[in-house]
């Protein structure tokens, strides 16, 4: 209905035209305001959801970056502890021929480094993920095995040093010791078994007497004569385990830095 029709209606019923037109305009204005309010509410809700999503995304990103920093520090600390442990063993324990007391001191100094490596390994294993945990276990085992090998070598070298040092006062006895040591190495695995022959018992007895005469600690006899054990074929080499750990750690940090899209 247009304004002319409204005017005719108003004239018929006797309602003031200004009042009717005012109400009609008011209703239109109210509808417009209501629609505008609804549109504004929808836009406000959209803006709020966008802002909330942004906050959540930033929060997740901040958490992931924090997690990555913690993992990186744990991985680096463990790696440094492993290298400190193995380098010290290689350079100071197995790096020369030392007197028995000095060798024992060098070996004792490795204990705190081994403990530190063990503690840092547990931190890495708690941080994960599984691939890094597995690589950590393998590297720790390889490092420990390598250091034990260094210690066996150092003790053998120390036993040789102590034996040779007696040559100044017991040259004949020391010469005889070096003649008998290879013989003892060949039958050493039979000691304490029914396979040990009488001739072997005689050699062992003579060696003990020679060590007593030269005042060489009796425990060094086994150090000199016990044969080397071959390295098992299924043992992972240390440097391979080291590279595997670095690879696993790098991949884990990369996944944290760039998480999969949900």
mmCIF file of N, CA and C in Angstrom, residues 104-240:
data_model
loop_
_atom_site.group_PDB
_atom_site.id
_atom_site.type_symbol
_atom_site.label_atom_id
_atom_site.label_comp_id
_atom_site.label_asym_id
_atom_site.label_seq_id
_atom_site.Cartn_x
_atom_site.Cartn_y
_atom_site.Cartn_z
ATOM 1 N N UNK A 104 94.423 -46.719 37.213
ATOM 2 C CA UNK A 104 93.249 -46.845 38.071
ATOM 3 C C UNK A 104 92.614 -45.489 38.353
ATOM 4 N N UNK A 105 93.429 -44.468 38.479
ATOM 5 C CA UNK A 105 92.916 -43.118 38.704
ATOM 6 C C UNK A 105 92.153 -42.615 37.479
ATOM 7 N N UNK A 106 92.699 -42.880 36.281
ATOM 8 C CA UNK A 106 92.028 -42.467 35.046
ATOM 9 C C UNK A 106 90.676 -43.183 34.895
ATOM 10 N N UNK A 107 90.665 -44.467 35.217
ATOM 11 C CA UNK A 107 89.421 -45.225 35.098
ATOM 12 C C UNK A 107 88.384 -44.720 36.098
ATOM 13 N N UNK A 108 88.825 -44.414 37.308
ATOM 14 C CA UNK A 108 87.898 -43.902 38.322
ATOM 15 C C UNK A 108 87.292 -42.565 37.902
ATOM 16 N N UNK A 109 88.069 -41.770 37.167
ATOM 17 C CA UNK A 109 87.578 -40.456 36.738
ATOM 18 C C UNK A 109 86.463 -40.578 35.703
ATOM 19 N N UNK A 110 86.316 -41.738 35.106
ATOM 20 C CA UNK A 110 85.262 -41.930 34.115
ATOM 21 C C UNK A 110 83.887 -42.131 34.754
ATOM 22 N N UNK A 111 83.861 -42.534 36.011
ATOM 23 C CA UNK A 111 82.590 -42.866 36.660
ATOM 24 C C UNK A 111 81.615 -41.697 36.682
ATOM 25 N N UNK A 112 82.040 -40.481 37.078
ATOM 26 C CA UNK A 112 81.091 -39.359 37.047
ATOM 27 C C UNK A 112 80.574 -39.069 35.635
ATOM 28 N N UNK A 113 81.434 -39.249 34.633
ATOM 29 C CA UNK A 113 81.014 -39.014 33.251
ATOM 30 C C UNK A 113 79.985 -40.061 32.814
ATOM 31 N N UNK A 114 80.188 -41.282 33.247
ATOM 32 C CA UNK A 114 79.214 -42.336 32.928
ATOM 33 C C UNK A 114 77.871 -42.053 33.598
ATOM 34 N N UNK A 115 77.909 -41.603 34.855
ATOM 35 C CA UNK A 115 76.683 -41.270 35.572
ATOM 36 C C UNK A 115 75.949 -40.115 34.907
ATOM 37 N N UNK A 116 76.702 -39.104 34.484
ATOM 38 C CA UNK A 116 76.107 -37.956 33.804
ATOM 39 C C UNK A 116 75.449 -38.386 32.501
ATOM 40 N N UNK A 117 76.116 -39.248 31.745
ATOM 41 C CA UNK A 117 75.539 -39.751 30.499
ATOM 42 C C UNK A 117 74.248 -40.514 30.774
ATOM 43 N N UNK A 118 74.245 -41.324 31.824
ATOM 44 C CA UNK A 118 73.059 -42.105 32.167
ATOM 45 C C UNK A 118 71.888 -41.195 32.539
ATOM 46 N N UNK A 119 72.144 -40.168 33.333
ATOM 47 C CA UNK A 119 71.084 -39.243 33.729
ATOM 48 C C UNK A 119 70.499 -38.523 32.511
ATOM 49 N N UNK A 120 71.357 -38.056 31.652
ATOM 50 C CA UNK A 120 70.885 -37.318 30.469
ATOM 51 C C UNK A 120 70.173 -38.245 29.485
ATOM 52 N N UNK A 121 70.577 -39.499 29.465
ATOM 53 C CA UNK A 121 69.881 -40.465 28.610
ATOM 54 C C UNK A 121 68.440 -40.661 29.071
ATOM 55 N N UNK A 122 68.233 -40.682 30.384
ATOM 56 C CA UNK A 122 66.877 -40.847 30.901
ATOM 57 C C UNK A 122 66.006 -39.651 30.542
ATOM 58 N N UNK A 123 66.570 -38.460 30.546
ATOM 59 C CA UNK A 123 65.803 -37.274 30.162
ATOM 60 C C UNK A 123 65.350 -37.391 28.710
ATOM 61 N N UNK A 124 66.267 -37.810 27.838
ATOM 62 C CA UNK A 124 65.925 -37.966 26.423
ATOM 63 C C UNK A 124 64.856 -39.037 26.251
ATOM 64 N N UNK A 125 64.989 -40.130 26.984
ATOM 65 C CA UNK A 125 64.015 -41.215 26.866
ATOM 66 C C UNK A 125 62.637 -40.785 27.353
ATOM 67 N N UNK A 126 62.589 -39.851 28.315
ATOM 68 C CA UNK A 126 61.311 -39.313 28.769
ATOM 69 C C UNK A 126 60.711 -38.367 27.737
ATOM 70 N N UNK A 127 61.555 -37.615 27.064
ATOM 71 C CA UNK A 127 61.084 -36.668 26.059
ATOM 72 C C UNK A 127 60.589 -37.393 24.812
ATOM 73 N N UNK A 128 61.298 -38.491 24.439
ATOM 74 C CA UNK A 128 60.919 -39.213 23.230
ATOM 75 C C UNK A 128 61.247 -38.416 21.975
ATOM 76 N N UNK A 129 60.629 -38.766 20.857
ATOM 77 C CA UNK A 129 59.693 -39.870 20.633
ATOM 78 C C UNK A 129 60.389 -41.232 20.616
ATOM 79 N N UNK A 130 59.645 -42.266 20.226
ATOM 80 C CA UNK A 130 60.140 -43.639 20.334
ATOM 81 C C UNK A 130 61.413 -43.862 19.536
ATOM 82 N N UNK A 131 61.489 -43.287 18.334
ATOM 83 C CA UNK A 131 62.681 -43.488 17.497
ATOM 84 C C UNK A 131 63.933 -42.938 18.184
ATOM 85 N N UNK A 132 63.795 -41.783 18.830
ATOM 86 C CA UNK A 132 64.930 -41.185 19.540
ATOM 87 C C UNK A 132 65.263 -42.002 20.785
ATOM 88 N N UNK A 133 64.240 -42.497 21.466
ATOM 89 C CA UNK A 133 64.462 -43.340 22.643
ATOM 90 C C UNK A 133 65.259 -44.585 22.285
ATOM 91 N N UNK A 134 64.880 -45.239 21.202
ATOM 92 C CA UNK A 134 65.598 -46.445 20.768
ATOM 93 C C UNK A 134 67.043 -46.123 20.393
ATOM 94 N N UNK A 135 67.231 -45.019 19.669
ATOM 95 C CA UNK A 135 68.584 -44.626 19.275
ATOM 96 C C UNK A 135 69.429 -44.259 20.492
ATOM 97 N N UNK A 136 68.801 -43.686 21.510
ATOM 98 C CA UNK A 136 69.503 -43.326 22.745
ATOM 99 C C UNK A 136 70.001 -44.573 23.471
ATOM 100 N N UNK A 137 69.132 -45.571 23.592
ATOM 101 C CA UNK A 137 69.523 -46.821 24.249
ATOM 102 C C UNK A 137 70.717 -47.454 23.544
ATOM 103 N N UNK A 138 70.654 -47.503 22.217
ATOM 104 C CA UNK A 138 71.732 -48.129 21.448
ATOM 105 C C UNK A 138 73.036 -47.362 21.597
ATOM 106 N N UNK A 139 72.967 -46.031 21.503
ATOM 107 C CA UNK A 139 74.180 -45.225 21.607
ATOM 108 C C UNK A 139 74.788 -45.332 22.996
ATOM 109 N N UNK A 140 73.966 -45.304 24.034
ATOM 110 C CA UNK A 140 74.481 -45.432 25.399
ATOM 111 C C UNK A 140 75.172 -46.779 25.586
ATOM 112 N N UNK A 141 74.563 -47.840 25.078
ATOM 113 C CA UNK A 141 75.152 -49.177 25.190
ATOM 114 C C UNK A 141 76.471 -49.256 24.437
ATOM 115 N N UNK A 142 76.524 -48.691 23.236
ATOM 116 C CA UNK A 142 77.755 -48.717 22.439
ATOM 117 C C UNK A 142 78.868 -47.916 23.109
ATOM 118 N N UNK A 143 78.504 -46.765 23.682
ATOM 119 C CA UNK A 143 79.501 -45.943 24.367
ATOM 120 C C UNK A 143 80.064 -46.685 25.574
ATOM 121 N N UNK A 144 79.193 -47.308 26.350
ATOM 122 C CA UNK A 144 79.636 -48.059 27.528
ATOM 123 C C UNK A 144 80.541 -49.216 27.128
ATOM 124 N N UNK A 145 80.152 -49.914 26.076
ATOM 125 C CA UNK A 145 80.957 -51.046 25.615
ATOM 126 C C UNK A 145 82.330 -50.583 25.119
ATOM 127 N N UNK A 146 82.365 -49.469 24.409
ATOM 128 C CA UNK A 146 83.624 -48.966 23.894
ATOM 129 C C UNK A 146 84.554 -48.551 25.037
ATOM 130 N N UNK A 147 83.987 -47.909 26.059
ATOM 131 C CA UNK A 147 84.794 -47.485 27.203
ATOM 132 C C UNK A 147 85.307 -48.700 27.976
ATOM 133 N N UNK A 148 84.493 -49.722 28.127
ATOM 134 C CA UNK A 148 84.955 -50.951 28.785
ATOM 135 C C UNK A 148 86.116 -51.587 28.014
ATOM 136 N N UNK A 149 86.025 -51.533 26.705
ATOM 137 C CA UNK A 149 87.126 -52.044 25.882
ATOM 138 C C UNK A 149 88.391 -51.220 26.098
ATOM 139 N N UNK A 150 88.230 -49.899 26.183
ATOM 140 C CA UNK A 150 89.372 -49.025 26.476
ATOM 141 C C UNK A 150 89.982 -49.363 27.836
ATOM 142 N N UNK A 151 89.138 -49.650 28.800
ATOM 143 C CA UNK A 151 89.636 -49.965 30.145
ATOM 144 C C UNK A 151 90.409 -51.282 30.154
ATOM 145 N N UNK A 152 89.896 -52.276 29.439
ATOM 146 C CA UNK A 152 90.613 -53.552 29.354
ATOM 147 C C UNK A 152 91.979 -53.355 28.700
ATOM 148 N N UNK A 153 91.996 -52.555 27.651
ATOM 149 C CA UNK A 153 93.268 -52.263 26.977
ATOM 150 C C UNK A 153 94.203 -51.506 27.916
ATOM 151 N N UNK A 154 93.672 -50.533 28.644
ATOM 152 C CA UNK A 154 94.498 -49.741 29.553
ATOM 153 C C UNK A 154 95.070 -50.608 30.671
ATOM 154 N N UNK A 155 94.265 -51.506 31.195
ATOM 155 C CA UNK A 155 94.754 -52.406 32.256
ATOM 156 C C UNK A 155 95.845 -53.339 31.720
ATOM 157 N N UNK A 156 95.670 -53.817 30.495
ATOM 158 C CA UNK A 156 96.689 -54.680 29.897
ATOM 159 C C UNK A 156 97.996 -53.908 29.688
ATOM 160 N N UNK A 157 97.863 -52.679 29.197
ATOM 161 C CA UNK A 157 99.059 -51.853 28.992
ATOM 162 C C UNK A 157 99.726 -51.541 30.330
ATOM 163 N N UNK A 158 98.917 -51.310 31.350
ATOM 164 C CA UNK A 158 99.464 -51.038 32.669
ATOM 165 C C UNK A 158 100.187 -52.262 33.227
ATOM 166 N N UNK A 159 99.629 -53.452 32.994
ATOM 167 C CA UNK A 159 100.283 -54.681 33.441
ATOM 168 C C UNK A 159 101.621 -54.865 32.725
ATOM 169 N N UNK A 160 101.643 -54.536 31.448
ATOM 170 C CA UNK A 160 102.899 -54.611 30.694
ATOM 171 C C UNK A 160 103.913 -53.610 31.233
ATOM 172 N N UNK A 161 103.435 -52.399 31.551
ATOM 173 C CA UNK A 161 104.313 -51.364 32.103
ATOM 174 C C UNK A 161 104.918 -51.834 33.426
ATOM 175 N N UNK A 162 104.060 -52.358 34.317
ATOM 176 C CA UNK A 162 104.537 -52.806 35.627
ATOM 177 C C UNK A 162 105.526 -53.966 35.491
ATOM 178 N N UNK A 163 105.289 -54.854 34.541
ATOM 179 C CA UNK A 163 106.196 -55.993 34.331
ATOM 180 C C UNK A 163 107.539 -55.527 33.788
ATOM 181 N N UNK A 164 107.497 -54.674 32.772
ATOM 182 C CA UNK A 164 108.748 -54.180 32.174
ATOM 183 C C UNK A 164 109.547 -53.345 33.176
ATOM 184 N N UNK A 165 108.853 -52.640 34.077
ATOM 185 C CA UNK A 165 109.546 -51.806 35.060
ATOM 186 C C UNK A 165 110.404 -52.642 35.997
ATOM 187 N N UNK A 166 110.063 -53.947 36.185
ATOM 188 C CA UNK A 166 110.853 -54.812 37.068
ATOM 189 C C UNK A 166 112.104 -55.344 36.388
ATOM 190 N N UNK A 167 112.221 -55.097 35.102
ATOM 191 C CA UNK A 167 113.392 -55.622 34.384
ATOM 192 C C UNK A 167 114.690 -54.991 34.876
ATOM 193 N N UNK A 168 114.622 -53.847 35.488
ATOM 194 C CA UNK A 168 115.840 -53.198 35.985
ATOM 195 C C UNK A 168 116.494 -54.039 37.075
ATOM 196 N N UNK A 169 115.668 -54.690 37.873
ATOM 197 C CA UNK A 169 116.201 -55.469 38.998
ATOM 198 C C UNK A 169 115.994 -56.980 38.832
ATOM 199 N N UNK A 170 115.116 -57.382 37.901
ATOM 200 C CA UNK A 170 114.827 -58.807 37.706
ATOM 201 C C UNK A 170 114.743 -59.111 36.204
ATOM 202 N N UNK A 171 115.829 -58.848 35.528
ATOM 203 C CA UNK A 171 115.805 -59.008 34.073
ATOM 204 C C UNK A 171 115.509 -60.439 33.659
ATOM 205 N N UNK A 172 116.144 -61.418 34.287
ATOM 206 C CA UNK A 172 115.941 -62.818 33.895
ATOM 207 C C UNK A 172 114.498 -63.252 34.141
ATOM 208 N N UNK A 173 113.954 -62.860 35.274
ATOM 209 C CA UNK A 173 112.577 -63.250 35.597
ATOM 210 C C UNK A 173 111.569 -62.609 34.630
ATOM 211 N N UNK A 174 111.801 -61.329 34.305
ATOM 212 C CA UNK A 174 110.884 -60.646 33.388
ATOM 213 C C UNK A 174 110.952 -61.279 32.002
ATOM 214 N N UNK A 175 112.160 -61.622 31.562
ATOM 215 C CA UNK A 175 112.300 -62.289 30.265
ATOM 216 C C UNK A 175 111.526 -63.604 30.255
ATOM 217 N N UNK A 176 111.608 -64.339 31.342
ATOM 218 C CA UNK A 176 110.888 -65.605 31.435
ATOM 219 C C UNK A 176 109.375 -65.384 31.460
ATOM 220 N N UNK A 177 108.932 -64.327 32.102
ATOM 221 C CA UNK A 177 107.494 -64.012 32.122
ATOM 222 C C UNK A 177 106.982 -63.828 30.703
ATOM 223 N N UNK A 178 107.726 -63.047 29.896
ATOM 224 C CA UNK A 178 107.282 -62.795 28.531
ATOM 225 C C UNK A 178 107.351 -64.045 27.664
ATOM 226 N N UNK A 179 108.130 -65.012 28.049
ATOM 227 C CA UNK A 179 108.149 -66.289 27.329
ATOM 228 C C UNK A 179 106.913 -67.127 27.667
ATOM 229 N N UNK A 180 106.457 -67.027 28.905
ATOM 230 C CA UNK A 180 105.363 -67.888 29.359
ATOM 231 C C UNK A 180 103.977 -67.296 29.105
ATOM 232 N N UNK A 181 103.889 -65.972 29.012
ATOM 233 C CA UNK A 181 102.576 -65.338 28.828
ATOM 234 C C UNK A 181 101.852 -65.857 27.582
ATOM 235 N N UNK A 182 102.490 -65.928 26.396
ATOM 236 C CA UNK A 182 101.772 -66.470 25.227
ATOM 237 C C UNK A 182 101.321 -67.910 25.430
ATOM 238 N N UNK A 183 102.108 -68.697 26.166
ATOM 239 C CA UNK A 183 101.731 -70.085 26.446
ATOM 240 C C UNK A 183 100.477 -70.117 27.314
ATOM 241 N N UNK A 184 100.456 -69.264 28.322
ATOM 242 C CA UNK A 184 99.303 -69.222 29.230
ATOM 243 C C UNK A 184 98.050 -68.732 28.512
ATOM 244 N N UNK A 185 98.225 -67.829 27.576
ATOM 245 C CA UNK A 185 97.065 -67.322 26.835
ATOM 246 C C UNK A 185 96.365 -68.434 26.059
ATOM 247 N N UNK A 186 97.146 -69.404 25.587
ATOM 248 C CA UNK A 186 96.562 -70.480 24.788
ATOM 249 C C UNK A 186 95.731 -71.448 25.630
ATOM 250 N N UNK A 187 96.109 -71.678 26.894
ATOM 251 C CA UNK A 187 95.345 -72.620 27.714
ATOM 252 C C UNK A 187 94.468 -71.929 28.764
ATOM 253 N N UNK A 188 94.432 -70.612 28.748
ATOM 254 C CA UNK A 188 93.758 -69.877 29.810
ATOM 255 C C UNK A 188 92.292 -70.283 29.969
ATOM 256 N N UNK A 189 91.619 -70.567 28.862
ATOM 257 C CA UNK A 189 90.197 -70.910 28.925
ATOM 258 C C UNK A 189 89.952 -72.261 29.592
ATOM 259 N N UNK A 190 91.019 -73.049 29.799
ATOM 260 C CA UNK A 190 90.842 -74.369 30.427
ATOM 261 C C UNK A 190 91.044 -74.318 31.938
ATOM 262 N N UNK A 191 91.464 -73.178 32.463
ATOM 263 C CA UNK A 191 91.719 -73.083 33.904
ATOM 264 C C UNK A 191 90.433 -73.354 34.680
ATOM 265 N N UNK A 192 90.546 -74.235 35.693
ATOM 266 C CA UNK A 192 89.396 -74.585 36.515
ATOM 267 C C UNK A 192 88.489 -75.630 35.911
ATOM 268 N N UNK A 193 88.889 -76.198 34.778
ATOM 269 C CA UNK A 193 88.084 -77.249 34.141
ATOM 270 C C UNK A 193 88.903 -78.531 34.047
ATOM 271 N N UNK A 194 88.219 -79.600 33.659
ATOM 272 C CA UNK A 194 88.895 -80.884 33.493
ATOM 273 C C UNK A 194 89.796 -80.911 32.269
ATOM 274 N N UNK A 195 89.689 -79.898 31.430
ATOM 275 C CA UNK A 195 90.509 -79.846 30.217
ATOM 276 C C UNK A 195 91.928 -79.341 30.485
ATOM 277 N N UNK A 196 92.143 -78.757 31.630
ATOM 278 C CA UNK A 196 93.458 -78.205 31.923
ATOM 279 C C UNK A 196 94.472 -79.328 32.142
ATOM 280 N N UNK A 197 95.581 -79.238 31.428
ATOM 281 C CA UNK A 197 96.612 -80.270 31.513
ATOM 282 C C UNK A 197 97.615 -79.948 32.616
ATOM 283 N N UNK A 198 98.373 -80.970 33.005
ATOM 284 C CA UNK A 198 99.360 -80.791 34.062
ATOM 285 C C UNK A 198 100.442 -79.810 33.651
ATOM 286 N N UNK A 199 100.841 -79.862 32.382
ATOM 287 C CA UNK A 199 101.860 -78.925 31.909
ATOM 288 C C UNK A 199 101.385 -77.481 32.026
ATOM 289 N N UNK A 200 100.086 -77.267 31.809
ATOM 290 C CA UNK A 200 99.520 -75.928 31.939
ATOM 291 C C UNK A 200 99.538 -75.484 33.397
ATOM 292 N N UNK A 201 99.247 -76.406 34.287
ATOM 293 C CA UNK A 201 99.295 -76.078 35.709
ATOM 294 C C UNK A 201 100.711 -75.698 36.129
ATOM 295 N N UNK A 202 101.698 -76.371 35.553
ATOM 296 C CA UNK A 202 103.099 -76.052 35.874
ATOM 297 C C UNK A 202 103.467 -74.651 35.381
ATOM 298 N N UNK A 203 103.016 -74.317 34.178
ATOM 299 C CA UNK A 203 103.293 -72.978 33.632
ATOM 300 C C UNK A 203 102.646 -71.914 34.506
ATOM 301 N N UNK A 204 101.400 -72.155 34.889
ATOM 302 C CA UNK A 204 100.683 -71.187 35.712
ATOM 303 C C UNK A 204 101.360 -71.014 37.067
ATOM 304 N N UNK A 205 101.818 -72.115 37.636
ATOM 305 C CA UNK A 205 102.504 -72.062 38.929
ATOM 306 C C UNK A 205 103.808 -71.270 38.806
ATOM 307 N N UNK A 206 104.543 -71.507 37.727
ATOM 308 C CA UNK A 206 105.801 -70.787 37.536
ATOM 309 C C UNK A 206 105.546 -69.286 37.369
ATOM 310 N N UNK A 207 104.526 -68.942 36.624
ATOM 311 C CA UNK A 207 104.203 -67.532 36.437
ATOM 312 C C UNK A 207 103.861 -66.861 37.764
ATOM 313 N N UNK A 208 103.113 -67.516 38.594
ATOM 314 C CA UNK A 208 102.762 -66.956 39.901
ATOM 315 C C UNK A 208 104.012 -66.721 40.746
ATOM 316 N N UNK A 209 104.923 -67.662 40.702
ATOM 317 C CA UNK A 209 106.168 -67.508 41.461
ATOM 318 C C UNK A 209 107.006 -66.350 40.921
ATOM 319 N N UNK A 210 107.037 -66.218 39.609
ATOM 320 C CA UNK A 210 107.800 -65.122 38.994
ATOM 321 C C UNK A 210 107.189 -63.764 39.370
ATOM 322 N N UNK A 211 105.861 -63.673 39.344
ATOM 323 C CA UNK A 211 105.196 -62.435 39.731
ATOM 324 C C UNK A 211 105.494 -62.109 41.195
ATOM 325 N N UNK A 212 105.502 -63.125 42.046
ATOM 326 C CA UNK A 212 105.805 -62.911 43.462
ATOM 327 C C UNK A 212 107.237 -62.428 43.640
ATOM 328 N N UNK A 213 108.165 -63.041 42.903
ATOM 329 C CA UNK A 213 109.580 -62.651 43.003
ATOM 330 C C UNK A 213 109.790 -61.209 42.553
ATOM 331 N N UNK A 214 109.110 -60.846 41.468
ATOM 332 C CA UNK A 214 109.257 -59.482 40.916
ATOM 333 C C UNK A 214 108.380 -58.453 41.621
ATOM 334 N N UNK A 215 107.604 -58.906 42.592
ATOM 335 C CA UNK A 215 106.688 -58.032 43.334
ATOM 336 C C UNK A 215 105.698 -57.325 42.398
ATOM 337 N N UNK A 216 105.191 -58.087 41.438
ATOM 338 C CA UNK A 216 104.141 -57.602 40.544
ATOM 339 C C UNK A 216 102.802 -58.028 41.140
ATOM 340 N N UNK A 217 101.835 -57.129 41.236
ATOM 341 C CA UNK A 217 100.524 -57.509 41.791
ATOM 342 C C UNK A 217 99.975 -58.756 41.108
ATOM 343 N N UNK A 218 99.537 -59.713 41.911
ATOM 344 C CA UNK A 218 99.088 -60.999 41.367
ATOM 345 C C UNK A 218 97.915 -60.846 40.406
ATOM 346 N N UNK A 219 97.088 -59.835 40.623
ATOM 347 C CA UNK A 219 95.930 -59.647 39.753
ATOM 348 C C UNK A 219 96.291 -59.323 38.321
ATOM 349 N N UNK A 220 97.506 -58.835 38.096
ATOM 350 C CA UNK A 220 97.917 -58.483 36.744
ATOM 351 C C UNK A 220 98.221 -59.709 35.894
ATOM 352 N N UNK A 221 98.360 -60.870 36.526
ATOM 353 C CA UNK A 221 98.615 -62.087 35.771
ATOM 354 C C UNK A 221 97.447 -62.389 34.836
ATOM 355 N N UNK A 222 96.221 -62.336 35.377
ATOM 356 C CA UNK A 222 95.040 -62.565 34.543
ATOM 357 C C UNK A 222 94.910 -61.485 33.476
ATOM 358 N N UNK A 223 95.267 -60.250 33.820
ATOM 359 C CA UNK A 223 95.182 -59.154 32.855
ATOM 360 C C UNK A 223 96.079 -59.411 31.655
ATOM 361 N N UNK A 224 97.262 -59.965 31.900
ATOM 362 C CA UNK A 224 98.197 -60.238 30.809
ATOM 363 C C UNK A 224 97.818 -61.481 30.015
ATOM 364 N N UNK A 225 97.300 -62.486 30.682
ATOM 365 C CA UNK A 225 97.124 -63.790 30.042
ATOM 366 C C UNK A 225 95.732 -64.047 29.486
ATOM 367 N N UNK A 226 94.745 -63.341 29.991
ATOM 368 C CA UNK A 226 93.390 -63.601 29.497
ATOM 369 C C UNK A 226 93.277 -63.168 28.042
ATOM 370 N N UNK A 227 92.881 -64.060 27.139
ATOM 371 C CA UNK A 227 92.838 -63.726 25.708
ATOM 372 C C UNK A 227 91.729 -62.734 25.392
ATOM 373 N N UNK A 228 91.909 -62.014 24.300
ATOM 374 C CA UNK A 228 90.894 -61.063 23.850
ATOM 375 C C UNK A 228 89.671 -61.811 23.334
ATOM 376 N N UNK A 229 88.506 -61.295 23.700
ATOM 377 C CA UNK A 229 87.261 -61.867 23.188
ATOM 378 C C UNK A 229 86.911 -61.184 21.867
ATOM 379 N N UNK A 230 86.510 -61.954 20.852
ATOM 380 C CA UNK A 230 86.110 -61.326 19.589
ATOM 381 C C UNK A 230 84.840 -60.506 19.752
ATOM 382 N N UNK A 231 84.735 -59.453 18.983
ATOM 383 C CA UNK A 231 83.540 -58.605 19.040
ATOM 384 C C UNK A 231 82.382 -59.328 18.356
ATOM 385 N N UNK A 232 81.243 -59.481 19.036
ATOM 386 C CA UNK A 232 80.092 -60.148 18.410
ATOM 387 C C UNK A 232 79.679 -59.441 17.119
ATOM 388 N N UNK A 233 79.205 -60.220 16.171
ATOM 389 C CA UNK A 233 78.862 -59.660 14.866
ATOM 390 C C UNK A 233 77.623 -58.774 14.920
ATOM 391 N N UNK A 234 76.743 -58.999 15.902
ATOM 392 C CA UNK A 234 75.496 -58.233 15.958
ATOM 393 C C UNK A 234 75.630 -56.940 16.762
ATOM 394 N N UNK A 235 76.849 -56.583 17.138
ATOM 395 C CA UNK A 235 77.073 -55.355 17.903
ATOM 396 C C UNK A 235 77.149 -54.162 16.953
ATOM 397 N N UNK A 236 76.359 -53.123 17.240
ATOM 398 C CA UNK A 236 76.382 -51.912 16.418
ATOM 399 C C UNK A 236 77.646 -51.108 16.699
ATOM 400 N N UNK A 237 78.420 -50.761 15.679
ATOM 401 C CA UNK A 237 79.610 -49.923 15.904
ATOM 402 C C UNK A 237 79.220 -48.571 16.500
ATOM 403 N N UNK A 238 80.122 -48.011 17.296
ATOM 404 C CA UNK A 238 79.819 -46.767 18.004
ATOM 405 C C UNK A 238 79.472 -45.638 17.042
ATOM 406 N N UNK A 239 80.285 -45.436 16.013
ATOM 407 C CA UNK A 239 80.042 -44.303 15.114
ATOM 408 C C UNK A 239 78.741 -44.483 14.331
ATOM 409 N N UNK A 240 78.367 -45.709 14.054
ATOM 410 C CA UNK A 240 77.076 -45.939 13.401
ATOM 411 C C UNK A 240 75.936 -45.585 14.348
#
